[in-house]
Amino acid sequence: MEHVFPSDFLWGAATAAYQIEGAVAEDGRGSSIWDTFAAVPGAIVGGATGEPACDHFRRYREDVALLDELGLPAYRFSTAWPRVMPDGRTVEPRGLAFYDKLVDDLLDRGIRPLVTLYHWDLPQALQDRGGWCDRDIVRRFTDYACVVHDRLSDRVAEWTTLNEPFCSAFLGYGVGVHAPGLRDDGAALVAAHHHLLAHGTATRVLRERGGPGHRLSIVLNFSPALADVDDDAHRDAARRFDVLQNLFFLDPVLGRGYPDGLLADVAHLGALEPAIRDGDLATAATPVDWIGVNYYAPTRVVPLADPATPSNCPLPGLRGMDVLPPRGPLTSIGWEQHPESLTDLLVWLGNRCGDIPLVVAENGAAFADVVDPDGRVRDVRRVRYLASHLRAVHAAIGRGADVRGYLAWSLLDNFEWSFGYTQRFGLVHVDFATQRRTVKDSGRFYAQVVADNAVPAG
Ligand code: FCB
């Protein structure tokens, strides 16, 4: 017995510019906040940087050929703002030309491009002016979005403004484990608000510009809160975690404004309310055509007896709760494997998002893969992870969630942010010394799922 997906279900794989491109000084590319952050001693495991990553900037044809070999109908990638506008505002035609060639190559092979405009690599020149904490970023981002859209929208229909603003704002400006590495909860909230404004403004402007069949979206990350004990205190801790982790960005995009209790929970930081101006939440609520759902793992949350105790979870201002260690089996990055949470999440989102469809824009697992002497990568655990999560998506569709597609993270092993090159998420193994690509068993498994439009029963 297999689980068959709807006939128009969109299958593909995803990557992000900084994680794969390398060539950080090529063709006039400007410096990005990730170049700066990676140069800070101790910021990235092993002192790794975005060079050479997968050297995709030079090898993109080979990578598009891999997508084709796997039979993947869609490819989600991001454009690098510092390549297109090295100082954040002036267009570099050679940078733009790269994405032009990439899109043409994809289309030549019948692969549908999904463009994400911002996957965390802000031009350093804009960070020097405050980055996402400076309200002017909204105008800058919208200008950049228009430049890329003007160039590609005759061939690209699917546009995503931001990838995971949660990580960009909270991990970058609050926890400091992502670029630009600030540790300021108030700044994180202001940055988050400006992400929402930039998303809404760019969405409105791109909608006005139009394009053949074009559709606009935002991609958010979700980690459902699991309360181990079914009592009021645990349920309340899980609810408050959900508000910041899962609703902070979603609710404004859906036109619900900031979720109940949020402004009160972060009021002691004195940062968010002063940043909100009349009309901002209406802008954030500019309609989208689909919402991208990135899911990797749930979070186990417990209440703390003293409500004033700061939380150990990476959310600005949260108090009175703790995050428990994840439970096995874990992936190599230490994330819990819990496919049931993906089903529950998609069903819950389906209800909350009304008639806005969902696309799983990222899902995958890191394991310490090796190429065997016979040239195969036997990544049995990733095959199991993918199969169980694809069954979870299928189950959610069966329970009424309007899920239109699934994009595996990731096509290639790549630069995994602060983990450097130590976490391999690819369907394709990359030897970073030789840049040799080897399709893993999971890549072949996924190719079969796509060909069959079905996942085998467990
Ligand atoms: C997501 C990011 C993506 C990748 C995966 C593992 O949060 O969007 O770039 O790092 O996690």
Tab-separated table of C-alpha atoms in Angstrom, residues 14-393:
chain	number	residue	atom	x	y	z
A	14	ALA	CA	15.395	23.910	-1.738
A	15	THR	CA	18.676	25.729	-1.160
A	16	ALA	CA	19.758	29.240	-0.131
A	17	ALA	CA	22.301	31.524	-1.776
A	18	TYR	CA	24.779	31.974	1.063
A	19	GLN	CA	24.733	28.273	1.882
A	20	ILE	CA	25.730	27.078	-1.593
A	21	GLU	CA	27.094	29.810	-3.852
A	22	GLY	CA	30.594	30.564	-2.542
A	23	ALA	CA	32.382	33.065	-4.828
A	24	VAL	CA	31.839	35.751	-2.212
A	25	ALA	CA	34.028	38.296	-4.006
A	26	GLU	CA	33.118	37.376	-7.582
A	27	ASP	CA	31.611	39.715	-10.167
A	28	GLY	CA	31.372	42.674	-7.839
A	29	ARG	CA	29.477	40.934	-5.024
A	30	GLY	CA	29.459	43.064	-1.876
A	31	SER	CA	30.082	41.845	1.611
A	32	SER	CA	27.167	40.317	3.523
A	33	ILE	CA	26.492	40.170	7.253
A	34	TRP	CA	27.294	36.461	7.070
A	35	ASP	CA	30.764	37.205	5.680
A	36	THR	CA	31.348	39.542	8.607
A	37	PHE	CA	29.867	37.173	11.194
A	38	ALA	CA	31.840	34.199	9.857
A	39	ALA	CA	35.051	36.163	10.385
A	40	VAL	CA	34.354	36.487	14.133
A	41	PRO	CA	36.483	33.911	15.973
A	42	GLY	CA	34.280	31.218	17.468
A	43	ALA	CA	31.098	32.279	15.665
A	44	ILE	CA	31.064	29.309	13.271
A	45	VAL	CA	32.109	25.739	14.025
A	46	GLY	CA	35.594	25.114	12.634
A	47	GLY	CA	36.000	28.762	11.619
A	48	ALA	CA	34.126	27.968	8.387
A	49	THR	CA	32.854	30.681	6.038
A	50	GLY	CA	30.624	30.905	2.973
A	51	GLU	CA	33.674	30.196	0.825
A	52	PRO	CA	33.743	27.829	-0.996
A	53	ALA	CA	30.372	26.395	0.119
A	54	CYS	CA	29.250	24.272	-2.849
A	55	ASP	CA	30.893	26.584	-5.377
A	56	HIS	CA	27.447	26.687	-6.936
A	57	PHE	CA	28.113	30.109	-8.465
A	58	ARG	CA	30.503	28.390	-10.880
A	59	ARG	CA	28.886	24.937	-10.929
A	60	TYR	CA	25.222	25.871	-11.174
A	61	ARG	CA	24.809	24.009	-14.460
A	62	GLU	CA	25.968	20.786	-12.824
A	63	ASP	CA	23.506	21.362	-9.963
A	64	VAL	CA	20.591	22.056	-12.278
A	65	ALA	CA	21.529	18.847	-14.119
A	66	LEU	CA	21.296	17.013	-10.768
A	67	LEU	CA	17.770	18.352	-10.208
A	68	ASP	CA	16.941	17.071	-13.653
A	69	GLU	CA	18.553	13.689	-13.020
A	70	LEU	CA	16.425	13.346	-9.870
A	71	GLY	CA	13.340	14.313	-11.843
A	72	LEU	CA	12.434	17.178	-9.517
A	73	PRO	CA	9.844	19.487	-11.073
A	74	ALA	CA	10.572	22.506	-8.835
A	75	TYR	CA	13.559	24.233	-7.275
A	76	ARG	CA	13.415	26.818	-4.497
A	77	PHE	CA	16.512	29.014	-4.275
A	78	SER	CA	17.302	32.479	-2.981
A	79	THR	CA	18.870	35.486	-4.624
A	80	ALA	CA	21.748	37.149	-2.780
A	81	TRP	CA	21.052	40.811	-2.094
A	82	PRO	CA	24.827	41.603	-1.871
A	83	ARG	CA	25.329	40.087	-5.326
A	84	VAL	CA	22.498	42.068	-6.886
A	85	MET	CA	23.179	45.272	-4.925
A	86	PRO	CA	26.636	45.130	-3.335
A	87	ASP	CA	26.074	48.240	-1.203
A	88	GLY	CA	22.405	47.426	-0.661
A	89	ARG	CA	21.138	50.040	-3.119
A	90	THR	CA	23.158	50.145	-6.365
A	91	VAL	CA	22.512	47.425	-8.933
A	92	GLU	CA	25.440	45.237	-10.030
A	93	PRO	CA	24.405	43.907	-13.469
A	94	ARG	CA	26.789	40.948	-13.267
A	95	GLY	CA	25.134	39.759	-10.067
A	96	LEU	CA	21.696	39.981	-11.579
A	97	ALA	CA	22.943	38.210	-14.697
A	98	PHE	CA	23.841	35.140	-12.631
A	99	TYR	CA	20.209	34.580	-11.609
A	100	ASP	CA	19.123	35.211	-15.161
A	101	LYS	CA	21.316	32.352	-16.362
A	102	LEU	CA	20.221	30.104	-13.518
A	103	VAL	CA	16.536	30.671	-14.270
A	104	ASP	CA	17.048	30.051	-17.984
A	105	ASP	CA	18.923	26.864	-17.267
A	106	LEU	CA	16.133	25.625	-14.987
A	107	LEU	CA	13.464	26.476	-17.539
A	108	ASP	CA	15.426	24.788	-20.332
A	109	ARG	CA	15.142	21.586	-18.323
A	110	GLY	CA	11.486	22.136	-17.481
A	111	ILE	CA	12.157	22.866	-13.791
A	112	ARG	CA	9.961	25.469	-12.119
A	113	PRO	CA	11.907	28.172	-10.233
A	114	LEU	CA	10.654	29.437	-6.862
A	115	VAL	CA	12.577	32.552	-5.876
A	116	THR	CA	13.118	33.617	-2.271
A	117	LEU	CA	14.306	37.203	-2.085
A	118	TYR	CA	15.772	37.151	1.395
A	119	HIS	CA	17.400	34.152	3.028
A	120	TRP	CA	19.403	36.053	5.641
A	121	ASP	CA	22.334	37.516	3.671
A	122	LEU	CA	21.889	41.240	4.229
A	123	PRO	CA	24.457	43.548	2.594
A	124	GLN	CA	26.904	44.610	5.301
A	125	ALA	CA	26.565	48.220	4.119
A	126	LEU	CA	22.920	48.165	5.264
A	127	GLN	CA	23.802	46.553	8.583
A	128	ASP	CA	26.230	49.420	9.104
A	129	ARG	CA	23.161	51.698	9.046
A	130	GLY	CA	21.279	49.571	11.582
A	131	GLY	CA	20.161	46.697	9.374
A	132	TRP	CA	16.718	45.370	10.247
A	133	CYS	CA	16.490	47.716	13.241
A	134	ASP	CA	16.421	50.736	10.950
A	135	ARG	CA	12.929	51.371	9.547
A	136	ASP	CA	14.479	52.506	6.264
A	137	ILE	CA	15.225	48.808	5.587
A	138	VAL	CA	11.610	48.521	4.397
A	139	ARG	CA	12.279	50.883	1.488
A	140	ARG	CA	15.635	49.277	0.754
A	141	PHE	CA	14.178	45.751	0.699
A	142	THR	CA	11.283	46.814	-1.504
A	143	ASP	CA	13.666	48.441	-4.001
A	144	TYR	CA	15.791	45.293	-4.093
A	145	ALA	CA	12.697	43.103	-4.506
A	146	CYS	CA	11.600	45.245	-7.465
A	147	VAL	CA	15.001	44.999	-9.145
A	148	VAL	CA	15.016	41.198	-9.017
A	149	HIS	CA	11.337	40.964	-9.911
A	150	ASP	CA	11.683	43.341	-12.889
A	151	ARG	CA	14.445	41.163	-14.254
A	152	LEU	CA	12.972	37.696	-13.683
A	153	SER	CA	9.196	37.969	-13.436
A	154	ASP	CA	8.695	37.296	-17.145
A	155	ARG	CA	9.940	33.750	-16.372
A	156	VAL	CA	9.476	33.282	-12.621
A	157	ALA	CA	5.936	32.975	-11.258
A	158	GLU	CA	6.600	31.999	-7.626
A	159	TRP	CA	7.965	34.725	-5.343
A	160	THR	CA	8.747	34.516	-1.637
A	161	THR	CA	9.674	37.696	0.197
A	162	LEU	CA	11.381	36.381	3.341
A	163	ASN	CA	12.622	33.064	4.622
A	164	GLU	CA	12.103	32.493	8.346
A	165	PRO	CA	12.084	36.070	9.678
A	166	PHE	CA	12.064	34.411	13.113
A	167	CYS	CA	15.684	33.295	12.666
A	168	SER	CA	16.798	36.468	10.951
A	169	ALA	CA	15.367	38.686	13.717
A	170	PHE	CA	15.461	36.613	16.900
A	171	LEU	CA	18.575	34.490	16.319
A	172	GLY	CA	20.423	37.320	14.557
A	173	TYR	CA	19.576	40.277	16.795
A	174	GLY	CA	18.462	38.608	20.057
A	175	VAL	CA	20.337	35.369	20.709
A	176	GLY	CA	23.330	36.347	18.589
A	177	VAL	CA	24.005	32.903	17.117
A	178	HIS	CA	23.234	34.136	13.595
A	179	ALA	CA	24.526	37.221	11.790
A	180	PRO	CA	24.763	40.038	12.705
A	181	GLY	CA	25.358	38.452	16.127
A	182	LEU	CA	23.623	41.025	18.347
A	183	ARG	CA	22.339	40.075	21.790
A	184	ASP	CA	19.564	42.539	22.416
A	185	ASP	CA	15.990	41.302	22.891
A	186	GLY	CA	14.518	44.742	22.285
A	187	ALA	CA	16.423	45.092	19.019
A	188	ALA	CA	15.229	41.615	18.012
A	189	LEU	CA	11.587	42.654	18.411
A	190	VAL	CA	12.086	45.849	16.421
A	191	ALA	CA	13.904	43.902	13.701
A	192	ALA	CA	11.038	41.398	13.652
A	193	HIS	CA	8.483	44.169	13.203
A	194	HIS	CA	10.468	45.630	10.306
A	195	HIS	CA	10.643	42.210	8.650
A	196	LEU	CA	6.842	42.095	8.691
A	197	LEU	CA	6.617	45.595	7.266
A	198	ALA	CA	9.169	44.852	4.549
A	199	HIS	CA	7.297	41.686	3.626
A	200	GLY	CA	3.946	43.478	3.397
A	201	THR	CA	5.289	46.478	1.507
A	202	ALA	CA	7.201	44.393	-1.027
A	203	THR	CA	4.213	42.083	-1.471
A	204	ARG	CA	1.959	45.041	-2.260
A	205	VAL	CA	4.409	46.559	-4.726
A	206	LEU	CA	5.191	43.260	-6.488
A	207	ARG	CA	1.473	42.514	-6.724
A	208	GLU	CA	0.951	45.860	-8.486
A	209	ARG	CA	3.758	45.059	-10.918
A	210	GLY	CA	2.248	41.665	-11.692
A	211	GLY	CA	3.682	39.022	-13.984
A	212	PRO	CA	2.382	35.970	-15.827
A	213	GLY	CA	0.609	33.685	-13.316
A	214	HIS	CA	2.663	35.145	-10.534
A	215	ARG	CA	2.062	34.261	-6.908
A	216	LEU	CA	3.437	35.821	-3.742
A	217	SER	CA	4.300	34.174	-0.459
A	218	ILE	CA	6.279	34.225	2.765
A	219	VAL	CA	8.065	31.233	4.301
A	220	LEU	CA	7.853	30.827	8.092
A	221	ASN	CA	9.388	28.298	10.463
A	222	PHE	CA	7.289	26.469	12.998
A	223	SER	CA	8.134	24.339	15.995
A	224	PRO	CA	4.995	23.064	17.722
A	225	ALA	CA	5.226	23.224	21.520
A	226	LEU	CA	4.749	19.865	23.203
A	227	ALA	CA	3.504	19.997	26.809
A	228	ASP	CA	4.495	16.743	28.512
A	229	VAL	CA	2.012	17.038	31.337
A	230	ASP	CA	-1.624	17.804	30.710
A	231	ASP	CA	-2.218	20.436	33.364
A	232	ASP	CA	-2.938	24.165	33.320
A	233	ALA	CA	0.632	25.274	33.997
A	234	HIS	CA	2.088	23.144	31.175
A	235	ARG	CA	-0.653	24.100	28.746
A	236	ASP	CA	-0.086	27.771	29.571
A	237	ALA	CA	3.687	27.467	29.033
A	238	ALA	CA	3.079	25.770	25.671
A	239	ARG	CA	0.574	28.440	24.670
A	240	ARG	CA	2.960	31.283	25.501
A	241	PHE	CA	5.770	29.570	23.633
A	242	ASP	CA	3.486	29.115	20.620
A	243	VAL	CA	2.648	32.808	20.600
A	244	LEU	CA	6.232	33.898	20.119
A	245	GLN	CA	7.539	30.938	18.170
A	246	ASN	CA	4.640	30.155	15.875
A	247	LEU	CA	2.249	33.102	15.799
A	248	PHE	CA	4.453	36.201	15.999
A	249	PHE	CA	4.824	36.401	12.218
A	250	LEU	CA	1.882	34.290	11.091
A	251	ASP	CA	-0.923	36.216	12.763
A	252	PRO	CA	0.036	39.658	11.386
A	253	VAL	CA	0.416	38.151	7.890
A	254	LEU	CA	-3.075	36.661	8.246
A	255	GLY	CA	-4.488	40.038	9.256
A	256	ARG	CA	-4.998	39.092	12.901
A	257	GLY	CA	-2.424	41.559	14.218
A	258	TYR	CA	0.010	40.501	16.904
A	259	PRO	CA	-1.313	37.510	18.838
A	260	ASP	CA	-3.134	37.920	22.140
A	261	GLY	CA	-0.833	38.358	25.086
A	262	LEU	CA	2.257	39.079	23.001
A	263	LEU	CA	2.502	42.793	23.637
A	264	ALA	CA	1.997	42.187	27.372
A	265	ASP	CA	4.599	39.403	27.440
A	266	VAL	CA	7.283	41.619	25.921
A	267	ALA	CA	6.162	44.971	27.400
A	268	HIS	CA	9.011	44.954	29.967
A	269	LEU	CA	11.485	45.287	27.072
A	270	GLY	CA	9.863	48.584	26.037
A	271	ALA	CA	10.799	48.070	22.387
A	272	LEU	CA	8.008	46.652	20.261
A	273	GLU	CA	5.107	49.015	20.915
A	274	PRO	CA	7.096	52.200	20.177
A	275	ALA	CA	8.150	50.674	16.828
A	276	ILE	CA	4.554	50.101	15.682
A	277	ARG	CA	3.029	52.982	13.698
A	278	ASP	CA	-0.487	53.453	12.403
A	279	GLY	CA	-1.106	51.306	9.368
A	280	ASP	CA	1.823	48.939	9.986
A	281	LEU	CA	-0.324	45.940	10.789
A	282	ALA	CA	-2.503	46.572	7.744
A	283	THR	CA	0.664	46.576	5.645
A	284	ALA	CA	1.863	43.317	7.211
A	285	ALA	CA	-1.526	41.834	6.303
A	286	THR	CA	-1.163	42.421	2.547
A	287	PRO	CA	-2.687	39.246	1.062
A	288	VAL	CA	-0.395	36.379	0.039
A	289	ASP	CA	-1.159	33.469	-2.302
A	290	TRP	CA	0.403	30.767	-0.168
A	291	ILE	CA	2.307	30.334	3.062
A	292	GLY	CA	5.519	28.340	3.179
A	293	VAL	CA	5.907	26.056	6.169
A	294	ASN	CA	9.377	25.050	7.320
A	295	TYR	CA	9.286	22.225	9.822
A	296	TYR	CA	12.116	20.222	11.352
A	297	ALA	CA	11.240	19.394	14.970
A	298	PRO	CA	8.901	20.193	17.881
A	299	THR	CA	9.949	21.878	21.143
A	300	ARG	CA	9.222	20.387	24.573
A	301	VAL	CA	8.247	23.118	26.990
A	302	VAL	CA	7.854	23.107	30.798
A	303	PRO	CA	6.688	25.853	33.157
A	304	LEU	CA	9.075	27.179	35.818
A	305	ALA	CA	7.783	27.618	39.355
A	306	ASP	CA	8.978	31.228	39.585
A	307	PRO	CA	7.332	33.169	36.734
A	308	ALA	CA	10.097	35.806	36.837
A	309	THR	CA	12.797	33.293	35.866
A	310	PRO	CA	14.047	34.031	32.355
A	311	SER	CA	13.487	31.247	29.873
A	312	ASN	CA	16.259	29.217	28.275
A	313	CYS	CA	14.403	29.272	24.957
A	314	PRO	CA	15.521	31.640	22.217
A	315	LEU	CA	12.563	33.995	22.273
A	316	PRO	CA	12.820	37.627	23.295
A	317	GLY	CA	11.316	38.394	26.653
A	318	LEU	CA	9.894	34.982	27.479
A	319	ARG	CA	9.845	34.215	31.187
A	320	GLY	CA	8.720	31.442	33.438
A	321	MET	CA	9.340	28.456	31.176
A	322	ASP	CA	12.103	26.208	30.013
A	323	VAL	CA	12.780	24.089	27.007
A	324	LEU	CA	13.510	20.431	27.771
A	325	PRO	CA	16.210	18.483	25.965
A	326	PRO	CA	14.851	16.866	22.802
A	327	ARG	CA	14.065	13.134	22.980
A	328	GLY	CA	15.649	10.537	20.738
A	329	PRO	CA	16.020	9.507	18.057
A	330	LEU	CA	17.818	12.743	17.218
A	331	THR	CA	19.407	13.883	13.982
A	332	SER	CA	23.108	14.826	14.040
A	333	ILE	CA	22.269	18.482	14.683
A	334	GLY	CA	20.428	17.379	17.834
A	335	TRP	CA	16.866	17.858	16.623
A	336	GLU	CA	14.070	15.483	17.618
A	337	GLN	CA	12.442	13.337	14.928
A	338	HIS	CA	8.700	13.648	15.456
A	339	PRO	CA	6.668	13.365	12.252
A	340	GLU	CA	3.361	13.423	14.156
A	341	SER	CA	4.045	17.072	14.966
A	342	LEU	CA	4.210	17.860	11.247
A	343	THR	CA	0.744	16.396	10.693
A	344	ASP	CA	-0.680	18.273	13.674
A	345	LEU	CA	1.032	21.498	12.591
A	346	LEU	CA	-0.312	21.358	9.027
A	347	VAL	CA	-3.840	20.564	10.191
A	348	TRP	CA	-3.705	23.405	12.733
A	349	LEU	CA	-2.255	25.822	10.158
A	350	GLY	CA	-4.834	24.723	7.614
A	351	ASN	CA	-7.565	25.829	9.998
A	352	ARG	CA	-5.878	29.055	10.999
A	353	CYS	CA	-4.958	30.121	7.440
A	354	GLY	CA	-8.489	29.664	6.053
A	355	ASP	CA	-8.385	29.542	2.274
A	356	ILE	CA	-4.659	30.342	1.950
A	357	PRO	CA	-2.894	27.185	0.747
A	358	LEU	CA	0.258	25.814	2.381
A	359	VAL	CA	3.488	24.552	0.866
A	360	VAL	CA	6.058	22.655	2.937
A	361	ALA	CA	8.971	24.839	1.851
A	362	GLU	CA	11.642	23.050	3.902
A	363	ASN	CA	11.872	19.742	5.730
A	364	GLY	CA	14.812	17.410	6.100
A	365	ALA	CA	17.435	15.931	8.386
A	366	ALA	CA	21.173	16.125	9.037
A	367	PHE	CA	23.249	12.981	9.445
A	368	ALA	CA	26.993	12.317	9.267
A	369	ASP	CA	26.966	10.734	5.819
A	370	VAL	CA	29.975	9.094	4.214
A	371	VAL	CA	30.648	7.998	0.669
A	372	ASP	CA	31.345	4.241	0.787
A	373	PRO	CA	34.252	2.812	-1.211
A	374	ASP	CA	31.778	1.667	-3.858
A	375	GLY	CA	30.650	5.286	-4.323
A	376	ARG	CA	27.271	4.961	-2.591
A	377	VAL	CA	25.980	7.004	0.338
A	378	ARG	CA	23.789	4.683	2.390
A	379	ASP	CA	21.869	7.274	4.401
A	380	VAL	CA	19.201	4.922	5.687
A	381	ARG	CA	18.192	7.258	8.514
A	382	ARG	CA	17.447	10.131	6.109
A	383	VAL	CA	15.368	7.786	3.954
A	384	ARG	CA	13.399	6.874	7.075
A	385	TYR	CA	13.059	10.538	8.117
A	386	LEU	CA	11.820	11.556	4.673
A	387	ALA	CA	9.403	8.654	4.369
A	388	SER	CA	7.867	9.265	7.793
A	389	HIS	CA	7.540	13.017	7.229
A	390	LEU	CA	6.051	12.557	3.766
A	391	ARG	CA	3.494	10.182	5.281
A	392	ALA	CA	2.853	12.892	7.874
A	393	VAL	CA	2.151	15.420	5.103
